[in-house]
XYZ file of C-alpha atoms in Angstrom:
613
model
C 22.576 -26.110 -9.839
C 25.031 -23.441 -11.035
C 25.353 -23.621 -14.819
C 29.158 -23.628 -14.733
C 30.851 -26.827 -13.570
C 34.011 -24.784 -12.952
C 32.253 -22.699 -10.293
C 33.393 -24.350 -7.071
C 34.732 -21.535 -4.927
C 33.339 -17.996 -4.595
C 34.464 -14.954 -2.619
C 31.883 -12.701 -0.968
C 32.951 -9.141 -0.173
C 31.515 -7.700 3.063
C 30.765 -4.059 3.810
C 33.292 -3.303 6.557
C 32.478 -1.268 9.677
C 29.019 0.072 10.425
C 28.636 3.673 9.299
C 25.651 5.955 8.798
C 23.989 4.626 5.654
C 25.576 1.178 5.770
C 24.734 -0.887 8.813
C 23.755 -4.418 9.783
C 21.547 -4.936 6.716
C 24.687 -6.099 4.917
C 25.515 -8.513 7.706
C 22.046 -9.954 7.092
C 22.575 -10.080 3.312
C 26.041 -11.614 3.494
C 25.060 -14.216 6.081
C 22.023 -15.266 4.066
C 24.111 -15.577 0.887
C 26.822 -17.620 2.594
C 24.256 -20.086 3.936
C 22.531 -20.448 0.567
C 25.732 -21.005 -1.433
C 27.219 -23.453 1.045
C 23.992 -25.474 0.927
C 24.540 -25.743 -2.831
C 27.932 -27.316 -2.206
C 30.086 -24.313 -3.061
C 33.168 -23.306 -1.120
C 32.520 -19.797 0.239
C 35.318 -17.397 1.186
C 34.228 -14.316 3.104
C 36.256 -11.112 3.432
C 35.144 -8.518 5.976
C 36.692 -6.347 8.680
C 33.803 -6.090 11.166
C 34.231 -8.365 14.220
C 30.721 -7.692 15.606
C 28.864 -9.398 12.759
C 27.317 -12.837 12.361
C 28.918 -13.111 8.922
C 32.441 -13.110 10.392
C 31.650 -16.137 12.566
C 33.901 -19.029 11.472
C 30.958 -21.366 10.822
C 29.141 -19.022 8.423
C 31.564 -19.534 5.538
C 34.173 -22.121 4.560
C 36.852 -19.616 5.501
C 36.574 -16.105 6.891
C 39.243 -13.447 6.429
C 38.942 -10.527 8.852
C 40.956 -8.087 6.772
C 40.601 -4.499 5.506
C 38.445 -4.190 2.407
C 41.277 -2.567 0.496
C 42.808 -3.556 -2.825
C 46.182 -4.813 -1.570
C 44.646 -7.048 1.140
C 41.899 -8.471 -1.069
C 44.356 -9.089 -3.933
C 46.551 -11.072 -1.555
C 43.600 -13.235 -0.457
C 42.483 -13.823 -4.046
C 45.976 -15.010 -4.978
C 45.969 -17.342 -1.979
C 42.470 -18.781 -2.489
C 42.262 -18.783 -6.317
C 38.431 -18.604 -6.402
C 36.295 -19.015 -9.503
C 34.350 -15.829 -8.860
C 33.762 -12.797 -6.642
C 30.267 -11.573 -5.650
C 30.313 -7.800 -4.844
C 26.560 -7.094 -4.666
C 26.064 -8.107 -1.018
C 28.476 -5.686 0.672
C 26.897 -2.352 -0.135
C 28.688 0.531 -1.817
C 32.003 -0.514 -0.223
C 31.994 -3.849 -2.056
C 30.813 -2.355 -5.369
C 33.542 0.293 -5.374
C 36.139 -2.329 -4.423
C 34.987 -4.539 -7.317
C 35.448 -1.649 -9.748
C 38.958 -1.056 -8.385
C 39.843 -4.758 -8.751
C 38.646 -4.596 -12.340
C 40.437 -1.329 -13.120
C 43.761 -2.662 -11.775
C 43.214 -5.859 -13.819
C 43.497 -8.018 -10.674
C 40.481 -10.132 -11.650
C 41.599 -10.504 -15.276
C 45.137 -11.522 -14.328
C 43.855 -14.140 -11.881
C 41.088 -15.409 -14.186
C 38.309 -14.572 -11.699
C 34.735 -13.764 -12.755
C 32.622 -11.024 -11.214
C 29.131 -12.350 -10.480
C 25.948 -10.490 -9.566
C 26.965 -7.318 -11.394
C 29.685 -6.890 -13.989
C 31.846 -3.730 -14.023
C 29.757 -2.525 -16.962
C 26.511 -3.000 -15.021
C 27.915 -1.205 -11.952
C 29.089 1.710 -14.049
C 25.794 1.988 -15.956
C 23.800 2.188 -12.732
C 26.257 4.095 -10.513
C 27.707 6.534 -13.044
C 24.938 9.089 -13.209
C 25.817 10.334 -16.710
C 25.769 6.815 -18.193
C 22.552 6.019 -16.323
C 20.927 9.191 -17.624
C 21.808 8.216 -21.225
C 20.397 4.745 -20.630
C 17.122 6.227 -19.370
C 16.948 8.338 -22.497
C 17.428 5.230 -24.658
C 14.518 3.356 -22.996
C 12.242 6.402 -23.096
C 12.195 7.051 -19.343
C 12.078 10.640 -18.100
C 14.611 12.040 -15.613
C 15.217 15.390 -13.899
C 17.012 18.137 -15.835
C 20.660 17.652 -14.858
C 24.324 18.043 -15.816
C 27.313 15.930 -14.714
C 30.174 18.152 -13.562
C 33.798 17.103 -12.980
C 35.292 20.236 -11.471
C 34.358 23.371 -9.556
C 34.483 25.707 -12.548
C 32.148 23.527 -14.583
C 29.813 23.219 -11.596
C 29.537 26.986 -11.182
C 28.666 27.365 -14.848
C 25.801 24.866 -14.462
C 24.362 27.003 -11.625
C 23.760 29.710 -14.235
C 21.791 27.322 -16.461
C 19.495 25.444 -14.034
C 17.321 27.433 -11.603
C 17.589 27.007 -7.823
C 17.047 24.992 -5.714
C 19.617 22.499 -7.018
C 20.330 18.943 -5.884
C 23.916 17.639 -5.856
C 24.451 13.855 -6.186
C 28.079 12.615 -6.190
C 28.949 9.440 -8.124
C 29.730 6.162 -6.292
C 28.950 7.309 -2.756
C 27.175 5.646 0.150
C 23.970 6.805 1.855
C 23.904 10.044 -0.115
C 27.312 11.079 1.256
C 28.253 14.518 -0.058
C 24.816 15.109 -1.569
C 22.539 17.970 -0.658
C 20.064 20.641 -1.719
C 21.313 24.171 -2.384
C 18.886 27.081 -2.252
C 21.375 29.866 -2.957
C 24.628 30.415 -4.844
C 26.631 30.705 -1.622
C 25.215 27.416 -0.307
C 25.774 25.772 -3.700
C 29.476 26.738 -3.776
C 30.045 25.179 -0.367
C 28.153 21.981 -1.147
C 29.757 21.577 -4.575
C 33.235 21.500 -3.017
C 32.090 18.827 -0.547
C 30.350 16.751 -3.220
C 33.380 16.734 -5.549
C 35.553 15.659 -2.623
C 33.192 12.839 -1.558
C 32.932 11.255 -5.013
C 35.767 8.741 -5.633
C 35.782 9.878 -9.276
C 35.253 13.607 -8.512
C 31.996 13.587 -10.468
C 28.754 15.192 -9.303
C 25.359 15.235 -10.953
C 23.739 18.645 -10.496
C 19.999 18.405 -11.078
C 16.830 20.429 -10.846
C 15.169 19.995 -7.465
C 12.136 17.721 -7.121
C 11.209 19.031 -3.664
C 7.582 18.244 -2.930
C 7.274 15.426 -5.473
C 6.080 12.033 -4.189
C 8.817 9.377 -3.950
C 8.463 5.658 -4.682
C 10.860 2.731 -4.802
C 10.576 -0.692 -6.422
C 12.651 -3.628 -5.160
C 13.149 -5.793 -8.227
C 14.907 -9.012 -9.258
C 15.887 -10.469 -12.617
C 17.586 -13.715 -13.609
C 19.617 -14.711 -16.682
C 16.555 -15.821 -18.688
C 14.768 -12.511 -18.130
C 12.339 -13.496 -15.371
C 11.396 -10.228 -13.703
C 9.797 -9.863 -10.273
C 8.796 -6.805 -8.257
C 9.481 -8.042 -4.744
C 8.021 -5.007 -3.045
C 6.708 -1.529 -3.824
C 7.568 1.181 -1.300
C 6.064 4.654 -0.945
C 7.860 7.288 1.087
C 5.539 9.274 3.330
C 8.003 12.175 3.211
C 8.200 13.815 -0.233
C 11.383 14.075 -2.315
C 14.180 15.992 -0.634
C 14.685 13.472 2.186
C 17.021 10.501 1.673
C 14.869 7.394 1.274
C 16.656 5.807 4.251
C 15.595 8.757 6.434
C 11.996 8.786 5.275
C 9.021 7.069 6.876
C 7.787 4.620 4.260
C 4.945 2.187 3.643
C 4.591 -1.051 1.688
C 2.770 -1.724 -0.492
C 2.439 1.759 -2.006
C -0.867 3.421 -1.105
C -1.568 6.410 -3.362
C -0.869 5.294 -6.950
C -3.687 4.123 -9.185
C -3.305 0.588 -10.540
C -2.564 2.000 -13.995
C 0.181 4.282 -12.599
C 1.709 1.376 -10.687
C 1.695 -0.925 -13.723
C 3.363 1.772 -15.851
C 6.030 2.233 -13.164
C 6.538 -1.546 -13.003
C 6.930 -1.804 -16.794
C 9.454 1.043 -16.785
C 11.451 -0.657 -14.023
C 11.602 -3.825 -16.116
C 12.942 -1.889 -19.122
C 15.563 -0.149 -16.954
C 16.909 -3.274 -15.247
C 17.105 -5.037 -18.630
C 18.892 -2.085 -20.249
C 21.376 -1.801 -17.377
C 22.071 -5.501 -17.857
C 21.289 -6.843 -14.389
C 20.863 -10.548 -15.082
C 21.934 -11.984 -11.808
C 20.161 -10.584 -8.788
C 18.377 -7.707 -7.155
C 18.258 -3.943 -7.519
C 16.162 -1.011 -6.401
C 14.894 1.819 -8.590
C 13.611 5.120 -7.200
C 10.932 7.225 -8.874
C 9.447 10.679 -8.337
C 5.791 11.454 -9.186
C 4.390 14.977 -9.363
C 1.434 15.222 -6.934
C -0.795 17.107 -9.387
C 0.319 16.433 -12.978
C 1.301 12.790 -12.131
C 4.436 13.144 -14.280
C 6.908 10.377 -13.413
C 10.709 10.746 -13.344
C 13.439 8.220 -12.527
C 15.750 9.367 -9.712
C 18.362 6.619 -9.418
C 19.095 2.891 -9.280
C 21.265 0.647 -7.067
C 22.404 -2.612 -8.752
C 22.844 -4.397 -5.414
C 21.075 -5.359 -2.231
C 20.579 -2.454 0.164
C 18.864 -1.396 3.375
C 15.683 -1.218 1.327
C 16.276 -4.818 0.241
C 16.476 -5.948 3.864
C 13.238 -4.083 4.603
C 11.531 -5.613 1.556
C 12.744 -9.092 2.534
C 11.280 -8.815 6.028
C 8.111 -7.085 4.780
C 7.274 -9.799 2.261
C 9.097 -12.860 3.593
C 10.895 -13.003 0.211
C 14.631 -13.546 0.978
C 16.185 -11.206 -1.595
C 19.849 -11.729 -0.640
C 19.525 -15.515 -0.659
C 17.836 -15.590 -4.053
C 20.201 -12.934 -5.456
C 23.217 -15.078 -4.510
C 21.713 -18.212 -6.089
C 20.736 -16.326 -9.239
C 24.281 -14.903 -9.369
C 25.797 -18.401 -9.591
C 23.501 -19.472 -12.407
C 20.138 -20.636 -11.063
C 16.878 -19.212 -12.377
C 14.055 -18.050 -10.123
C 11.723 -20.865 -11.192
C 14.350 -23.317 -9.876
C 14.501 -21.698 -6.424
C 11.782 -22.661 -3.965
C 10.020 -20.039 -1.866
C 10.923 -21.065 1.687
C 7.965 -19.219 3.225
C 5.252 -21.214 1.426
C 7.393 -24.301 0.899
C 5.465 -25.014 -2.294
C 5.843 -22.108 -4.743
C 8.866 -21.055 -6.835
C 10.554 -17.674 -6.339
C 9.311 -16.420 -9.700
C 5.893 -15.899 -8.059
C 5.601 -12.192 -7.308
C 4.863 -11.508 -3.612
C 1.428 -10.151 -2.671
C 0.660 -8.461 0.650
C -2.665 -8.663 2.499
C -1.264 -6.478 5.282
C 0.536 -3.134 5.581
C 4.163 -2.559 6.569
C 5.539 0.767 7.841
C 9.215 1.603 8.292
C 10.284 4.508 10.506
C 13.963 5.527 10.861
C 15.550 6.165 14.252
C 17.715 9.249 14.811
C 19.991 10.114 17.732
C 20.562 13.845 17.184
C 20.303 14.473 20.930
C 23.539 12.538 21.465
C 25.496 14.986 19.321
C 25.306 18.380 20.938
C 25.211 21.170 18.395
C 24.217 18.959 15.446
C 21.349 20.292 13.319
C 18.174 18.228 13.311
C 17.518 18.723 9.604
C 16.917 15.926 7.083
C 18.003 16.168 3.465
C 19.446 13.964 0.723
C 22.356 12.821 2.920
C 21.385 9.956 5.220
C 21.460 10.618 8.976
C 19.424 7.812 10.586
C 21.282 5.327 12.798
C 18.706 2.555 12.494
C 15.100 1.759 11.671
C 12.059 -0.179 12.836
C 9.251 -1.960 11.050
C 5.618 -2.402 12.058
C 3.183 -4.875 10.490
C -0.591 -4.553 10.736
C -3.815 -4.938 8.787
C -4.222 -1.191 8.267
C -1.853 1.702 7.706
C -2.607 3.304 11.072
C -2.187 0.072 13.029
C 1.210 -0.609 11.464
C 2.331 3.048 11.689
C 1.610 3.287 15.420
C 3.298 -0.091 16.023
C 6.392 1.246 14.273
C 6.319 4.434 16.371
C 6.130 2.324 19.535
C 9.093 0.252 18.302
C 11.317 3.351 18.184
C 11.368 3.320 22.017
C 11.840 7.090 21.958
C 8.808 8.694 23.559
C 7.303 7.428 26.789
C 3.877 8.833 25.979
C 4.382 8.373 22.220
C 2.232 11.256 20.944
C 2.037 13.480 24.003
C 1.280 17.210 23.918
C 4.229 19.246 22.673
C 5.086 22.718 21.503
C 5.513 22.951 17.767
C 6.252 25.605 15.201
C 5.372 25.911 11.544
C 9.096 25.540 10.836
C 9.078 22.046 12.359
C 6.540 21.040 9.739
C 7.910 22.991 6.797
C 11.419 21.520 7.053
C 11.991 17.747 7.371
C 13.380 16.792 10.797
C 13.265 13.867 13.217
C 10.394 15.410 15.230
C 8.139 16.293 12.312
C 5.763 13.342 12.741
C 5.166 14.234 16.399
C 4.669 17.919 15.505
C 2.216 16.902 12.798
C -0.049 15.142 15.312
C 0.147 18.173 17.624
C -0.827 20.487 14.757
C -4.012 18.483 14.252
C -4.733 18.680 17.998
C -4.543 22.461 17.726
C -7.115 22.531 14.958
C -4.953 22.807 11.849
C -6.592 21.382 8.715
C -5.328 18.697 6.356
C -4.925 21.355 3.650
C -2.839 23.636 5.912
C -0.509 20.827 6.923
C -0.227 19.654 3.310
C 0.904 23.135 2.271
C 3.582 23.083 4.989
C 4.808 19.481 4.557
C 3.816 18.360 1.027
C 2.946 14.982 2.602
C 0.190 13.353 0.557
C -3.299 14.223 1.892
C -4.199 10.511 2.122
C -1.594 10.022 4.862
C -2.548 13.279 6.567
C -6.193 12.191 6.673
C -5.124 8.951 8.392
C -3.226 10.901 11.055
C -6.136 13.350 11.411
C -8.518 10.423 12.081
C -6.213 9.221 14.857
C -6.112 12.648 16.536
C -9.876 13.111 16.194
C -10.378 9.752 17.879
C -8.037 10.783 20.714
C -9.794 14.120 21.247
C -13.255 12.568 21.148
C -12.700 9.798 23.688
C -10.643 11.974 26.056
C -13.408 14.595 26.128
C -16.498 12.405 26.225
C -15.558 8.994 27.630
C -16.134 8.730 31.360
C -14.845 5.170 31.369
C -13.232 2.736 28.999
C -16.093 0.665 27.606
C -15.413 -2.509 25.586
C -16.403 -0.626 22.407
C -13.965 2.249 23.009
C -11.171 -0.093 24.031
C -11.677 -2.306 20.993
C -11.751 0.716 18.635
C -8.566 2.085 20.226
C -6.703 -1.195 19.821
C -7.760 -1.434 16.166
C -6.434 2.096 15.710
C -3.083 0.841 16.999
C -3.171 2.632 20.385
C -0.825 0.801 22.809
C -1.883 0.085 26.389
C 0.595 2.581 27.867
C -0.817 5.419 25.735
C -4.370 4.567 26.752
C -3.192 4.595 30.366
C -1.737 8.085 29.815
C -4.936 9.338 28.175
C -7.156 8.086 31.004
C -4.737 8.674 33.899
C -4.495 4.995 34.745
C -1.709 2.449 35.080
C -0.747 0.294 32.121
C -1.533 -2.893 34.027
C -5.087 -1.595 34.623
C -5.622 -1.263 30.866
C -4.255 -4.763 30.336
C -6.600 -6.192 32.973
C -9.530 -4.468 31.273
C -8.588 -5.982 27.925
C -8.432 -9.428 29.468
C -11.755 -8.869 31.211
C -13.428 -7.903 27.916
C -11.501 -10.597 25.993
C -9.904 -7.987 23.720
C -6.690 -9.659 22.654
C -4.711 -9.718 19.416
C -4.617 -12.597 16.993
C -1.457 -13.584 15.153
C -1.254 -13.899 11.390
C 1.550 -15.286 9.271
C 3.659 -13.353 6.800
C 3.161 -15.627 3.810
C 4.340 -13.717 0.647
C 1.187 -14.585 -1.304
C -1.791 -13.102 0.592
C -3.123 -16.464 1.750
C -3.379 -17.918 -1.776
C -1.036 -20.748 -0.773
C -0.541 -22.472 2.556
C 2.426 -20.983 4.417
C 4.976 -23.209 6.109
C 7.071 -20.623 7.934
C 6.160 -19.564 11.512
C 6.691 -15.822 10.962
C 3.983 -13.821 12.763
C 2.590 -10.359 13.419
C -0.219 -9.327 15.771
C -3.387 -7.462 14.870
C -6.698 -6.507 16.443
C -8.449 -6.666 13.066
C -8.364 -10.426 12.910
C -10.954 -13.018 13.750
C -9.670 -15.690 16.105
C -11.832 -18.176 14.228
C -9.965 -17.672 10.944
C -8.242 -20.878 9.899
C -4.525 -20.281 10.253
C -1.660 -22.578 11.061
C -1.644 -22.616 14.851
C 1.392 -21.579 16.823
C 3.005 -24.802 17.991
C 2.998 -25.598 21.667
C 6.210 -26.970 23.071
C 7.298 -27.932 26.555
C 10.857 -26.675 26.132
C 10.217 -23.303 24.490
C 12.408 -20.268 25.168
C 11.709 -16.663 24.128
C 14.676 -14.474 23.167
C 14.080 -10.720 23.316
C 15.903 -8.828 20.566
C 17.460 -5.398 20.986
C 15.187 -3.357 18.721
C 16.484 -0.675 16.355
C 20.155 0.162 15.963
C 21.128 3.279 17.876
C 24.259 4.992 19.112
C 25.577 2.657 21.819
C 23.456 -0.360 20.864
C 24.063 -1.881 17.496
C 24.809 -5.076 15.671
C 26.738 -6.643 18.570
C 23.483 -7.368 20.416
C 21.946 -8.979 17.374
C 25.059 -11.142 17.227
C 24.464 -12.197 20.849
C 20.817 -13.041 20.138
C 21.611 -15.132 17.073
C 24.422 -17.021 18.811
C 22.060 -17.764 21.714
C 19.361 -19.044 19.364
C 21.811 -21.360 17.613
C 23.059 -22.822 20.884
C 19.582 -23.294 22.344
C 18.411 -25.043 19.168
C 21.379 -27.421 19.404
C 20.358 -28.191 22.986
C 16.894 -29.176 21.753
C 14.900 -26.108 22.748
C 12.240 -24.458 20.572
C 13.355 -20.848 20.153
C 11.069 -17.828 19.761
C 12.504 -14.490 18.623
C 10.719 -11.182 19.274
C 12.230 -8.137 17.571
C 11.315 -5.064 15.512
C 14.492 -4.425 13.490
C 14.229 -5.329 9.767
C 17.978 -5.047 9.142
C 19.119 -7.942 11.295
C 19.944 -11.644 11.077
C 17.795 -12.257 14.172
C 14.667 -11.334 12.180
C 15.531 -13.671 9.320
C 12.713 -16.160 8.768
C 14.911 -19.218 9.423
C 17.075 -18.052 12.351
C 14.701 -19.107 15.153
C 11.932 -21.711 15.254
C 9.319 -18.951 15.499
C 9.602 -15.226 14.733
C 7.303 -12.487 16.028
C 7.840 -9.077 14.404
C 6.594 -6.877 17.230
C 7.540 -3.796 19.282
C 9.632 -4.663 22.333
């Protein structure tokens, strides 16, 4: 139980409206936290302004205030409710900045309210780039050459000291707002003005560019007694220079040696301890030079994030739930892992599968907008694919985007499409291999690690070989294609058939997927939770908990990735439907591919299948 008997009522700050860089992942986090704290007997007061979310449903919290997340409105609610504490780490950058404002105006001090999850000092250490840089120096971690500037004149002087290209990172902003890479003095002047304007404190860190370096992220948790857990390691397929939310990524990381990973893990533990995070989750981003293997720390977020939602769904480890319980005083050894039903949350998750996240962009809906990716986030949503191999999960994620009817069809591409990050680069990359470009050539253009390029090259070589030589789809070819991740509709396109013909062939040859559970511990412990993914690498004879048969079973189809015109409101509809059907006695089955949502939480429906729609 919480270690303070006085802790009876807590306020959770939401994240407000959906914007680029802050979407329904915070609805997921807030909803999960509300459920967990109410189950512990606490009174939960929720403040948010977004009517489309699950978290603003009246039954989610004790009381819900649909009000602007601004100082005067929140102060009024705090005076009315007189809570013991406020938790700001579940509502993204909006909630963190609001917490700092409440502290600065002495609202919390005057009302005798604690700040849980992250104190003002912790927020400032992690979010103020100058303080964070000093902290890294103290723990012996390396960081890019950089200078914090507070005005235009100072910024222009720095441009004389650090060589181009330069990266601009404003303090206390969301989704990389106002950040960017400047390759010339003229471009730098323009971006500096924007960055200073975007930062609430008019502070911008100007740093030496790490373009081409490999980027990694660790999702970590720590409790008040110092228990430290790496929930998930993430490797961005795109190199540094692309916002991590806009990059294709894979979990667990694929290209670090065990020694390199352990050194990164140890450094993350030192950083989170030095920052002072004692009550919850954080993510720390690293850059690794592809040749020298030098490692630098890029930044840290002392809160749950979009990456946290991805890590939660990838591992089955409910970060927001555990972060909220740790914030009110529990330790991780006291919190049971709901996936296994038998292990404590201090057990570090282990994956015996591969997870790939691919962002979704809607540039085509904004005529005249440039399809160029940089340090400022532009994706409107994301999808997640789970498989036994990298290629299987990558192709499943591509299918989940619902963007390309023929997925990897022939296209015209230019070297520029590969040299500069954009939403079509992955498709252009496959086409480049079709046209005979080598792994080395494409590496020089993209700086994507050769290991990933070799995986994509294998896929294209397989496509070319069977389309040239196969007169018919034999069981061997069909089985190999399915293990490669090739969907039925793409096989139909390759062989000029109808999708239903491919499906009939699979049934005829008994080539069907098996379903494995996401169990957080690589099969070491028996898993209780019916959370499944399909694969063609499995053996149907493997002993796994069987999917329950039920007479009154209803499947609910989710809405896939967020996009312009289809967002969190459809996830709300799905979740409300599931709740009602469960009350009526039906067994509910959710199928969806969006890692940000409440519908893909492990305990929303009776059974969850993380699959392309």
